[in-house]
Coordinates of C-alpha atoms in Angstrom, one line a residue:
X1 CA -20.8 -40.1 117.7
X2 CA -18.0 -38.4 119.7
X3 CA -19.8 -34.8 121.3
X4 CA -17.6 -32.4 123.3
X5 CA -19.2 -28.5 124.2
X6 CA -16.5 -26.3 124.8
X7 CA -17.0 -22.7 126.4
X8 CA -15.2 -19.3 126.1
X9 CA -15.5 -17.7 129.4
X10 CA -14.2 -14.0 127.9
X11 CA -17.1 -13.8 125.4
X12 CA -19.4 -17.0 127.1
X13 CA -19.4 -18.8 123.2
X14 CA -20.4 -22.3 123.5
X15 CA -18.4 -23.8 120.6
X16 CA -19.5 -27.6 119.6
X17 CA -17.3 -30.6 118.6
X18 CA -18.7 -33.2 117.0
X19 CA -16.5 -36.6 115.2
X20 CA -16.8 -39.6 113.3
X21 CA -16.0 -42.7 115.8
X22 CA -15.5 -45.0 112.6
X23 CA -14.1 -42.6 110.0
X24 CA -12.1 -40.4 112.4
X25 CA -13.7 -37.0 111.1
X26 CA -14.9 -34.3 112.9
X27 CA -16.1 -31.0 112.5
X28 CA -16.4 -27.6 114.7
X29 CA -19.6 -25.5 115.1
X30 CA -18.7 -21.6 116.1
X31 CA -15.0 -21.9 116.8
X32 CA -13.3 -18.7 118.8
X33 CA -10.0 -17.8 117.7
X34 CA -8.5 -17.8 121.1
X35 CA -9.2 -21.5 121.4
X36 CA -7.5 -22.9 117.8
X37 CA -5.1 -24.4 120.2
X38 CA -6.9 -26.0 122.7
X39 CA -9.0 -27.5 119.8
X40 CA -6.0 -28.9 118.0
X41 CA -4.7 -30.1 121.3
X42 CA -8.2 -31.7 121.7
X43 CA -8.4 -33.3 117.7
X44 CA -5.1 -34.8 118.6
X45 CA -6.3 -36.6 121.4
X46 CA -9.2 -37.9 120.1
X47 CA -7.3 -38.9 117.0
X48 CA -10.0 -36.6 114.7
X49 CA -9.4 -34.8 111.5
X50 CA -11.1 -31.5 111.6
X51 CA -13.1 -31.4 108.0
X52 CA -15.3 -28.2 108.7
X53 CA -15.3 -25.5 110.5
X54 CA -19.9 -24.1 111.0
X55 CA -20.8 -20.8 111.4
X56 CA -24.0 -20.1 112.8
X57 CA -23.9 -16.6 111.6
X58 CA -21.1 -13.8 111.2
X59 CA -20.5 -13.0 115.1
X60 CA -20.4 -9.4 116.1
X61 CA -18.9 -10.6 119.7
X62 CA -16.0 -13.0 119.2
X63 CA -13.5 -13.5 116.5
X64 CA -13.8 -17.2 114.3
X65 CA -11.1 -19.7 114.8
X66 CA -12.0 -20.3 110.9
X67 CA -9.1 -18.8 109.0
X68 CA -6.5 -20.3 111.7
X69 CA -8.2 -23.5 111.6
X70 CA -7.7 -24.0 108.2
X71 CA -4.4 -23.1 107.3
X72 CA -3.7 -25.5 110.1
X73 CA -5.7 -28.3 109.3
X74 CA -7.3 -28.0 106.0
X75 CA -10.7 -27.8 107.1
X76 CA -13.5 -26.1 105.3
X77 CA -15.0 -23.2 106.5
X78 CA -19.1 -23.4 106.0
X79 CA -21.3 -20.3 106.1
X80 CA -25.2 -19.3 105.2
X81 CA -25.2 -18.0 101.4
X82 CA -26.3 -14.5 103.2
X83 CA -24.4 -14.3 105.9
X84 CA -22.0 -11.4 104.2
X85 CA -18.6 -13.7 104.4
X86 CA -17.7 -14.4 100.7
X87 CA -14.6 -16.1 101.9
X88 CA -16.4 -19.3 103.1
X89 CA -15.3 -22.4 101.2
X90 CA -18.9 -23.2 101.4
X91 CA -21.9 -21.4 101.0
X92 CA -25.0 -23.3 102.0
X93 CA -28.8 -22.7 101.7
X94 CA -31.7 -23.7 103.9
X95 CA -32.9 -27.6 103.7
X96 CA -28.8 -28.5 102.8
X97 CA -26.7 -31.4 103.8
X98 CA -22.9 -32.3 104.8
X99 CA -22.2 -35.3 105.8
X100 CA -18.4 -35.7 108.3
X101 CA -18.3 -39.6 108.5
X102 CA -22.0 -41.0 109.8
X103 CA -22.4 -37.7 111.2
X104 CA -25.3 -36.2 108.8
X105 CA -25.4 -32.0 109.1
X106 CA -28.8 -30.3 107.8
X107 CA -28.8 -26.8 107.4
X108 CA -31.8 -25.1 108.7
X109 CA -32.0 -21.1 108.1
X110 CA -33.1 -19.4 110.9
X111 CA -32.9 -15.6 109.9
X112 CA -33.5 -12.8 112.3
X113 CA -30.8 -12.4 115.0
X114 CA -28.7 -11.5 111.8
X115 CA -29.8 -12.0 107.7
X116 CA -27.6 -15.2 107.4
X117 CA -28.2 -16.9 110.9
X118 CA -28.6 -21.0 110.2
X119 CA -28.9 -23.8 112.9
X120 CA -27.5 -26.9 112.4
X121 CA -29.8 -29.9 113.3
X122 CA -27.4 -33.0 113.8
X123 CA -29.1 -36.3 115.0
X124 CA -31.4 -35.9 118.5
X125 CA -29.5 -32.2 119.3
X126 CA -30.0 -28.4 117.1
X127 CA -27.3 -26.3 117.4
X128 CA -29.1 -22.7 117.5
X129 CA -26.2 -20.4 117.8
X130 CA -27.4 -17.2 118.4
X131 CA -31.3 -17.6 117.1
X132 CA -32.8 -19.6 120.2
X133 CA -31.3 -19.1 123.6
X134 CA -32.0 -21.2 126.6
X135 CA -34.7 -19.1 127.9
X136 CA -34.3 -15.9 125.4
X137 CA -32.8 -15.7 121.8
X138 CA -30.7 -13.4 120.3
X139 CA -30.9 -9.3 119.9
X140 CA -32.7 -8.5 116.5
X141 CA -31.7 -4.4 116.3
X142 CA -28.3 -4.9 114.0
X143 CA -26.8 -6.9 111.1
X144 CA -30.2 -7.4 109.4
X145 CA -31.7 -8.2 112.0
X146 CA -35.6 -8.7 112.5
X147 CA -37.9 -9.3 115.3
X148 CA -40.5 -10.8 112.9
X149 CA -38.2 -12.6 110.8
X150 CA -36.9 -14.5 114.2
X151 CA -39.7 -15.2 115.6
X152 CA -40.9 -16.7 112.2
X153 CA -38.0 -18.9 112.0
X154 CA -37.9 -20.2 115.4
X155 CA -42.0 -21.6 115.1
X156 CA -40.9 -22.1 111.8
X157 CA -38.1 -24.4 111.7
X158 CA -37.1 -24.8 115.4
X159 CA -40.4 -25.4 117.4
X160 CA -41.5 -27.7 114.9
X161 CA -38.7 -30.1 116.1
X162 CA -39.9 -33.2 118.3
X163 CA -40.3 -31.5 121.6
X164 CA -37.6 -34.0 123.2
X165 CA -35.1 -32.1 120.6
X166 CA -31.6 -31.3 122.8
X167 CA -31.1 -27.4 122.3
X168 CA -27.2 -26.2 122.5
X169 CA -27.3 -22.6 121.8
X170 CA -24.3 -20.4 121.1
X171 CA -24.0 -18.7 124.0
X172 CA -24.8 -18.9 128.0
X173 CA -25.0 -16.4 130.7
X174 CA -26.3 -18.4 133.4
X175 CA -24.6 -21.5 133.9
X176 CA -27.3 -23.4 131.3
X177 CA -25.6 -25.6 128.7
X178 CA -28.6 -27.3 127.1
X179 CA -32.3 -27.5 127.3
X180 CA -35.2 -28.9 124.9
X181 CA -37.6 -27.6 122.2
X182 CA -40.1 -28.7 124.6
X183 CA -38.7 -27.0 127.6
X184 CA -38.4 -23.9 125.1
X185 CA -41.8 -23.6 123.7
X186 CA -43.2 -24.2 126.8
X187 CA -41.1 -21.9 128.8
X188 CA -38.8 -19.9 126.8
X189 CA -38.9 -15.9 128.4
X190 CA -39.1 -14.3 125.1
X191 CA -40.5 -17.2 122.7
X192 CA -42.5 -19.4 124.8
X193 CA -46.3 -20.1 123.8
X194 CA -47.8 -17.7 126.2
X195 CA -46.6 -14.9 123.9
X196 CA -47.8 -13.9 120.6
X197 CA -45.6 -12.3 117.2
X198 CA -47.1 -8.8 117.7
X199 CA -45.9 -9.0 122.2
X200 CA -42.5 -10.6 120.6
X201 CA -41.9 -7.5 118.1
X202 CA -42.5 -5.2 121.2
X203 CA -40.6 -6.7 123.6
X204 CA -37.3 -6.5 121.5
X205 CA -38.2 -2.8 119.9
X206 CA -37.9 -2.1 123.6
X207 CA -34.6 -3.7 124.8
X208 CA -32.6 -1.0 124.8
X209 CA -29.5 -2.6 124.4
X210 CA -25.9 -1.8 124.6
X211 CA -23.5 -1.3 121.5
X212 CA -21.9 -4.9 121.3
X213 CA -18.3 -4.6 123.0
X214 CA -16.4 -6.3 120.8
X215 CA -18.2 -5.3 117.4
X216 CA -15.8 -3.1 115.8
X217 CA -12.8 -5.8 115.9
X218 CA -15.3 -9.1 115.1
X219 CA -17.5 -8.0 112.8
X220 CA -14.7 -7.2 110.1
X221 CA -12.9 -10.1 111.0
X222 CA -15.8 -12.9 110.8
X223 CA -16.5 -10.9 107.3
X224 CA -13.1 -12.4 106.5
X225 CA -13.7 -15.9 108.3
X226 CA -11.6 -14.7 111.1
X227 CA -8.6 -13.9 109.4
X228 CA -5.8 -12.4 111.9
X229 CA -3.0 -10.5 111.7
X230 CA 0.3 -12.3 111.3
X231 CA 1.5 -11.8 115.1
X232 CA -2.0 -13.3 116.3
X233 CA -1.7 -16.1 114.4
X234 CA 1.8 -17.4 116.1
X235 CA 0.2 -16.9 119.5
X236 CA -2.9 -18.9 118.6
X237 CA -0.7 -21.9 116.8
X238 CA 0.0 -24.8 118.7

């Protein structure tokens, strides 16, 4: 399986490319639109058609590459049913499977940093987007969000994963690009085993945090898979 994780300083978005060695096919978790270009520059060299484009959830910090993505390559865009963008080309459910060559996708729904946040486990790695963290997880106090409902999800779904499980999360503040369900359950800041639901649901009711920067132009946009105006769509074309 080809792997490359690719990294927006502006907004720190770890976006994820993942390809078919035999059948040439690849696909794109959480693509930023200021990047289409270097990821077409980067399909071309690896000689990989782009088939889908993942969303881990509707982004409130970064615009998707989605909408440019596929009216330059074709590809699908793929969101959670719930994840309030109607646009998608496909709208998956919990427990559901794409396939991009030999590379098998399954959908695992992993609510409570937003309603329609999924994670996408793909052979010996999960791809948490903004759920699980390395060492924290995502803010619960907008877009549906729930402290309960994430930490649920998380025991649920992600800590159930063999502990030897690679984690690449959606974003990174601290020069970490991957860690393990076992290094997370054992040692994860906000998640780890030392702390119950009820000292989860109180630490993040007390966060305080501020007003995303970049809310009021991404939100809209990602409700519209990242669809651009005309002039930002020439700068972002290769």
């Amino acid at each position: 399986m080809i792997f490359r994780q690719l990294f927006d300083a502006e907004t720190s978005t770890y976006s994820y490319l993942l390809g078919c060695e035999r059948k040439r096919s690849a696909l794109l978790i959480d693509p930023v639109a200021s990047e289409v270009a270097a990821y077409i520059e980067l399909l071309a060299e690896l000689d990989l058609e782009l088939l889908y484009t993942l969303e881990t959830h509707v982004h409130a910090d970064h615009i998707t590459g989605a909408a440019l993505l596929r009216e330059i390559t074709g590809s699908k865009s793929v969101v959670h049913r719930d994840g309030g963008a109607r646009c998608a080309d496909l709208l998956v459910t919990h427990d559901e499977r794409l396939q991009v060559g030999t590379v098998d996708i399954r959908v695992l729904h992993t609510p409570g940093h937003t309603g329609g946040c999924v994670s996408y486990l793909i052979g010996d790695r999960v791809f948490t987007g903004d759920a699980l963290l390395i060492d924290g997880c995502g803010r619960t106090d907008f877009q549906q969000g729930d402290a309960g409902t994430l930490y649920d999800s998380i025991h649920r779904h992600l800590f159930t994963l063999p502990p030897e499980t690679l984690v690449y999360p959606g974003h990174d503040y601290h020069n970490k690009s991957m860690s393990t369900i076992g290094q997370e359950i054992a040692g994860n800041a906000r998640l780890g085993a030392a702390r119950s639901r009820q000292d989860f649901i109180a630490l993040m009711d007390e966060l305080n945090l501020p007003y995303p920067r970049l809310i009021d132009q991404a939100l809209p946009a990602n409700q519209d898979c990242g669809k651009l105006p005309q002039s930002y769509q020439g700068a972002a074309s290769p």
